[in-house]
Amino acid sequence: MTRPQGDGLNDGERYAQGMTARREVLSDAHVDRAIANTTDLTADFQDFITRVAWGDIWSRPGLDRRSRSVAVLTSLIAHGHHEELAMHLRAAIRNGLTVAEIKEVILQSAVYSGVPAANSAFRIAGEVFGES
């Protein structure tokens, strides 16, 4: 059985596509650090996120990267994944969102994810954007 859009990519192609997207969204410096810090324990995970998160999901044509960043920020705020939020705040800027738009995403999250979650997100955003 073929995928809805055809046969799809093999793992090597998906990895290459994912690495391109990952570098464009997160920056070469971030990806280079992540690769340099890869261990035997984390190697399979790094391969997985490059192929699946970046090669499959972030590379899909259905949403532009700005929209994907809004979705990711909202999800990270809702689930309290503060360790990933700073990285994706920087990525959102790289993907074309403004600080004012990010503020609106955090405010929107306050209503649906809770004031404490938004409060933490504003604190992290302040640190990332130099407004401590």
Short mmCIF file of C-alpha atoms in Angstrom, two decimals:
data_model
loop_
_atom_site.label_atom_id
_atom_site.label_comp_id
_atom_site.label_asym_id
_atom_site.label_seq_id
_atom_site.Cartn_x
_atom_site.Cartn_y
_atom_site.Cartn_z
CA MET A 1 0.00 0.00 0.00
CA THR A 2 1.30 3.46 -0.85
CA ARG A 3 1.07 6.58 1.25
CA PRO A 4 -1.67 9.09 0.33
CA GLN A 5 0.85 11.27 -1.55
CA GLY A 6 2.72 8.33 -3.15
CA ASP A 7 5.52 6.05 -1.98
CA GLY A 8 7.18 8.65 0.23
CA LEU A 9 10.80 9.04 1.17
CA ASN A 10 13.25 6.41 2.32
CA ASP A 11 14.89 6.89 5.73
CA GLY A 12 18.03 8.46 4.27
CA GLU A 13 16.03 11.02 2.27
CA ARG A 14 13.80 11.73 5.26
CA TYR A 15 16.90 12.24 7.45
CA ALA A 16 18.47 14.63 4.91
CA GLN A 17 15.20 16.58 4.55
CA GLY A 18 14.84 16.66 8.33
CA MET A 19 18.38 17.89 8.88
CA THR A 20 17.79 20.72 6.39
CA ALA A 21 14.56 21.77 8.13
CA ARG A 22 16.09 21.39 11.59
CA ARG A 23 19.04 23.62 10.67
CA GLU A 24 16.79 26.25 9.04
CA VAL A 25 14.45 26.41 12.03
CA LEU A 26 16.83 25.97 14.97
CA SER A 27 20.13 27.26 13.44
CA ASP A 28 23.32 25.50 12.48
CA ALA A 29 24.88 26.35 15.84
CA HIS A 30 22.07 24.67 17.80
CA VAL A 31 22.06 21.54 15.63
CA ASP A 32 25.85 21.31 15.68
CA ARG A 33 25.75 21.43 19.52
CA ALA A 34 23.08 18.74 19.62
CA ILE A 35 25.07 16.50 17.30
CA ALA A 36 28.30 17.10 19.23
CA ASN A 37 26.51 16.12 22.46
CA THR A 38 25.06 12.92 21.01
CA THR A 39 26.01 9.82 22.98
CA ASP A 40 25.40 6.12 22.49
CA LEU A 41 22.35 6.57 24.71
CA THR A 42 20.87 9.47 22.67
CA ALA A 43 21.97 8.58 19.12
CA ASP A 44 18.79 6.72 18.21
CA PHE A 45 16.68 9.56 19.61
CA GLN A 46 18.60 12.17 17.58
CA ASP A 47 18.04 10.04 14.45
CA PHE A 48 14.35 9.66 15.32
CA ILE A 49 13.65 13.36 15.83
CA THR A 50 15.57 14.29 12.69
CA ARG A 51 13.66 11.80 10.53
CA VAL A 52 10.21 12.03 12.12
CA ALA A 53 9.78 15.44 13.76
CA TRP A 54 11.83 17.37 11.20
CA GLY A 55 11.83 15.13 8.10
CA ASP A 56 8.15 14.20 8.25
CA ILE A 57 6.17 16.72 10.29
CA TRP A 58 8.08 20.02 10.00
CA SER A 59 8.61 19.32 6.27
CA ARG A 60 4.94 18.76 5.41
CA PRO A 61 3.39 21.32 3.05
CA GLY A 62 0.10 21.69 4.98
CA LEU A 63 1.26 24.50 7.29
CA ASP A 64 3.93 27.14 6.89
CA ARG A 65 6.68 27.36 9.47
CA ARG A 66 5.13 30.38 11.20
CA SER A 67 1.96 28.37 11.82
CA ARG A 68 3.94 25.35 12.98
CA SER A 69 5.83 27.59 15.43
CA VAL A 70 2.54 28.90 16.86
CA ALA A 71 1.34 25.31 17.32
CA VAL A 72 4.60 24.24 18.94
CA LEU A 73 4.73 27.23 21.31
CA THR A 74 1.15 26.60 22.39
CA SER A 75 1.79 22.91 22.99
CA LEU A 76 5.01 23.52 24.93
CA ILE A 77 3.28 26.10 27.12
CA ALA A 78 0.27 23.83 27.71
CA HIS A 79 2.40 20.87 28.71
CA GLY A 80 4.91 22.86 30.76
CA HIS A 81 7.91 21.86 28.64
CA HIS A 82 9.98 24.82 29.71
CA GLU A 83 13.27 23.18 28.72
CA GLU A 84 12.17 23.30 25.07
CA LEU A 85 10.31 26.63 25.15
CA ALA A 86 13.34 28.94 24.95
CA MET A 87 14.68 27.04 21.93
CA HIS A 88 11.33 27.25 20.14
CA LEU A 89 10.86 30.94 21.02
CA ARG A 90 14.11 31.60 19.14
CA ALA A 91 12.92 29.31 16.34
CA ALA A 92 9.64 31.23 16.11
CA ILE A 93 11.59 34.43 15.48
CA ARG A 94 13.63 32.61 12.81
CA ASN A 95 10.32 31.47 11.29
CA GLY A 96 9.08 35.05 10.98
CA LEU A 97 7.00 35.64 14.09
CA THR A 98 7.51 38.92 15.89
CA VAL A 99 7.88 39.34 19.63
CA ALA A 100 4.46 41.02 19.60
CA GLU A 101 2.91 37.96 17.91
CA ILE A 102 4.62 35.64 20.38
CA LYS A 103 3.17 37.74 23.21
CA GLU A 104 -0.28 37.14 21.74
CA VAL A 105 0.36 33.39 21.54
CA ILE A 106 1.31 33.37 25.22
CA LEU A 107 -1.73 35.46 26.16
CA GLN A 108 -3.98 33.08 24.19
CA SER A 109 -2.37 30.19 26.03
CA ALA A 110 -3.24 31.79 29.37
CA VAL A 111 -6.92 31.30 28.62
CA TYR A 112 -6.68 27.67 27.53
CA SER A 113 -3.61 26.40 29.40
CA GLY A 114 -3.78 28.47 32.55
CA VAL A 115 -2.30 31.63 33.98
CA PRO A 116 0.61 29.83 35.71
CA ALA A 117 1.66 28.27 32.40
CA ALA A 118 1.52 31.66 30.67
CA ASN A 119 3.37 33.29 33.56
CA SER A 120 6.22 30.80 33.16
CA ALA A 121 6.19 31.31 29.39
CA PHE A 122 6.43 35.11 29.80
CA ARG A 123 9.35 34.66 32.22
CA ILE A 124 11.20 32.44 29.72
CA ALA A 125 10.36 34.77 26.82
CA GLY A 126 11.69 37.71 28.83
CA GLU A 127 14.97 35.87 29.33
CA VAL A 128 15.19 34.89 25.63
CA PHE A 129 14.33 38.36 24.35
CA GLY A 130 16.41 40.20 26.95
CA GLU A 131 13.53 41.69 28.91
CA SER A 132 14.34 40.21 32.33
#
